[in-house]
Amino acid sequence: MKKVYKVGCSIENLRGIRDFIRNALKPYGVRELDISEMVLAMDEMCSNLMIHAHQCNPDDLFELSVNLDKRKGVVFEIVDDKSVFDINAFQEPALDHIVHEKRKGGLGIRLVKAIMDEIEYYQQNGKTICRLTKKVQFI
């Protein structure tokens, strides 16, 4: 089962993304805790894309899909025509450094990596695709 959502790069559209994910996963018996974690991770990924790659331009669109796979778990794909920031290549600052500097932000990537089991990037047909996978049990 694959569901696709096309969305404009306005922060106001994040609620729609969260609703899309919840509505896609609830009917398949995914635990509420797993759903909440995935909503949080994907909210972070999509907001970063909107802000940093598209400067919150609502006319710029990207595609978010969710696919439930009994073997792999829940597989999300973010498909965009901009160059997407590869969080796997990002060197995370130490937590004590973030706390000491009282930085606002800086924990989102760490959070996504902690929640999702696999994150990969690749190019296809001129698009950048970020695939994020979380192993879950289906009821």
Short mmCIF file of C-alpha atoms in Angstrom, two decimals:
data_model
loop_
_atom_site.label_atom_id
_atom_site.label_comp_id
_atom_site.label_asym_id
_atom_site.label_seq_id
_atom_site.Cartn_x
_atom_site.Cartn_y
_atom_site.Cartn_z
CA MET A 1 0.00 0.00 0.00
CA LYS A 2 1.55 3.28 -1.12
CA LYS A 3 0.02 6.69 -0.53
CA VAL A 4 1.35 9.90 -2.06
CA TYR A 5 0.94 13.51 -0.95
CA LYS A 6 2.11 16.51 -3.00
CA VAL A 7 2.70 19.57 -0.90
CA GLY A 8 3.79 23.18 -1.31
CA CYS A 9 6.81 24.38 0.66
CA SER A 10 4.96 26.56 3.15
CA ILE A 11 5.32 25.85 6.86
CA GLU A 12 1.53 26.11 7.10
CA ASN A 13 1.38 22.79 5.20
CA LEU A 14 3.11 20.83 7.96
CA ARG A 15 -0.21 20.09 9.66
CA GLY A 16 -1.44 18.48 6.44
CA ILE A 17 1.72 16.35 6.32
CA ARG A 18 1.21 15.19 9.91
CA ASP A 19 -2.43 14.34 9.19
CA PHE A 20 -1.48 12.51 5.98
CA ILE A 21 0.99 10.30 7.86
CA ARG A 22 -1.41 9.54 10.73
CA ASN A 23 -4.28 8.75 8.34
CA ALA A 24 -2.04 6.52 6.22
CA LEU A 25 -0.79 4.46 9.17
CA LYS A 26 -3.70 4.17 11.63
CA PRO A 27 -5.83 1.74 9.59
CA TYR A 28 -2.97 -0.77 9.52
CA GLY A 29 -2.63 -1.19 13.27
CA VAL A 30 0.68 0.64 13.67
CA ARG A 31 1.24 1.42 17.36
CA GLU A 32 0.41 5.00 18.35
CA LEU A 33 3.90 5.51 19.77
CA ASP A 34 5.48 4.46 16.46
CA ILE A 35 3.11 6.74 14.54
CA SER A 36 3.94 9.71 16.79
CA GLU A 37 7.68 9.13 16.41
CA MET A 38 7.42 8.90 12.62
CA VAL A 39 5.23 12.02 12.47
CA LEU A 40 7.89 13.87 14.48
CA ALA A 41 10.75 12.66 12.26
CA MET A 42 8.96 13.44 9.01
CA ASP A 43 7.81 16.84 10.28
CA GLU A 44 11.46 17.64 10.95
CA MET A 45 12.61 16.40 7.53
CA CYS A 46 9.87 18.24 5.64
CA SER A 47 10.25 21.51 7.56
CA ASN A 48 14.01 21.48 6.94
CA LEU A 49 13.38 20.94 3.23
CA MET A 50 10.81 23.74 3.10
CA ILE A 51 13.00 26.22 4.98
CA HIS A 52 16.51 25.48 3.73
CA ALA A 53 16.00 24.24 0.15
CA HIS A 54 12.90 26.21 -0.82
CA GLN A 55 12.92 29.29 1.46
CA CYS A 56 9.26 28.51 2.32
CA ASN A 57 8.07 29.20 -1.23
CA PRO A 58 4.53 27.76 -1.36
CA ASP A 59 4.75 27.47 -5.16
CA ASP A 60 7.60 24.96 -4.87
CA LEU A 61 6.24 21.44 -4.54
CA PHE A 62 7.67 18.17 -3.29
CA GLU A 63 6.18 14.73 -2.96
CA LEU A 64 5.93 12.67 0.22
CA SER A 65 4.96 9.03 0.00
CA VAL A 66 4.41 6.37 2.63
CA ASN A 67 4.51 2.69 1.85
CA LEU A 68 3.77 -0.15 4.26
CA ASP A 69 5.91 -3.19 3.60
CA LYS A 70 5.46 -6.28 5.81
CA ARG A 71 9.19 -7.08 5.49
CA LYS A 72 10.76 -3.63 5.72
CA GLY A 73 8.22 -1.76 7.82
CA VAL A 74 7.12 1.78 7.00
CA VAL A 75 9.01 3.39 4.12
CA PHE A 76 8.78 7.13 3.49
CA GLU A 77 10.12 8.83 0.38
CA ILE A 78 10.61 12.56 -0.07
CA VAL A 79 10.98 13.36 -3.77
CA ASP A 80 12.22 16.83 -4.66
CA ASP A 81 13.79 18.60 -7.62
CA LYS A 82 16.21 20.54 -5.42
CA SER A 83 19.42 19.16 -4.02
CA VAL A 84 18.43 17.71 -0.67
CA PHE A 85 20.70 17.99 2.36
CA ASP A 86 22.05 14.52 3.20
CA ILE A 87 21.74 14.16 6.96
CA ASN A 88 23.95 11.07 6.86
CA ALA A 89 26.88 13.32 5.92
CA PHE A 90 26.15 15.84 8.69
CA GLN A 91 28.53 15.87 11.65
CA GLU A 92 26.29 16.38 14.66
CA PRO A 93 27.50 18.76 17.36
CA ALA A 94 27.97 17.25 20.80
CA LEU A 95 24.94 17.62 23.06
CA ASP A 96 26.92 19.38 25.77
CA HIS A 97 28.07 21.92 23.14
CA ILE A 98 24.45 22.67 22.18
CA VAL A 99 23.43 23.02 25.83
CA HIS A 100 26.47 25.15 26.73
CA GLU A 101 25.84 27.56 23.86
CA LYS A 102 22.09 27.58 24.58
CA ARG A 103 21.52 27.09 20.86
CA LYS A 104 18.01 27.12 19.53
CA GLY A 105 17.74 24.09 17.29
CA GLY A 106 20.39 21.60 16.39
CA LEU A 107 18.63 18.51 17.69
CA GLY A 108 16.32 17.73 14.78
CA ILE A 109 18.76 15.65 12.77
CA ARG A 110 19.80 13.71 15.86
CA LEU A 111 16.12 13.05 16.54
CA VAL A 112 15.41 11.81 12.99
CA LYS A 113 18.42 9.48 13.12
CA ALA A 114 17.30 8.11 16.49
CA ILE A 115 13.73 7.45 15.32
CA MET A 116 14.28 6.04 11.84
CA ASP A 117 16.12 2.76 11.25
CA GLU A 118 17.47 3.57 7.80
CA ILE A 119 18.02 6.80 5.85
CA GLU A 120 19.30 6.83 2.29
CA TYR A 121 19.57 9.32 -0.56
CA TYR A 122 19.74 8.78 -4.29
CA GLN A 123 19.10 10.53 -7.61
CA GLN A 124 16.54 9.34 -10.14
CA ASN A 125 15.19 11.09 -13.25
CA GLY A 126 16.61 14.46 -12.17
CA LYS A 127 15.00 14.22 -8.74
CA THR A 128 16.57 13.74 -5.33
CA ILE A 129 14.93 11.04 -3.25
CA CYS A 130 15.35 10.62 0.48
CA ARG A 131 14.08 7.24 1.70
CA LEU A 132 13.51 6.76 5.42
CA THR A 133 12.52 3.40 6.87
CA LYS A 134 11.24 2.37 10.30
CA LYS A 135 10.68 -1.23 11.25
CA VAL A 136 7.30 -1.66 12.93
CA GLN A 137 4.87 -4.42 13.68
CA PHE A 138 1.50 -4.41 11.98
CA ILE A 139 -1.59 -5.73 13.73
#
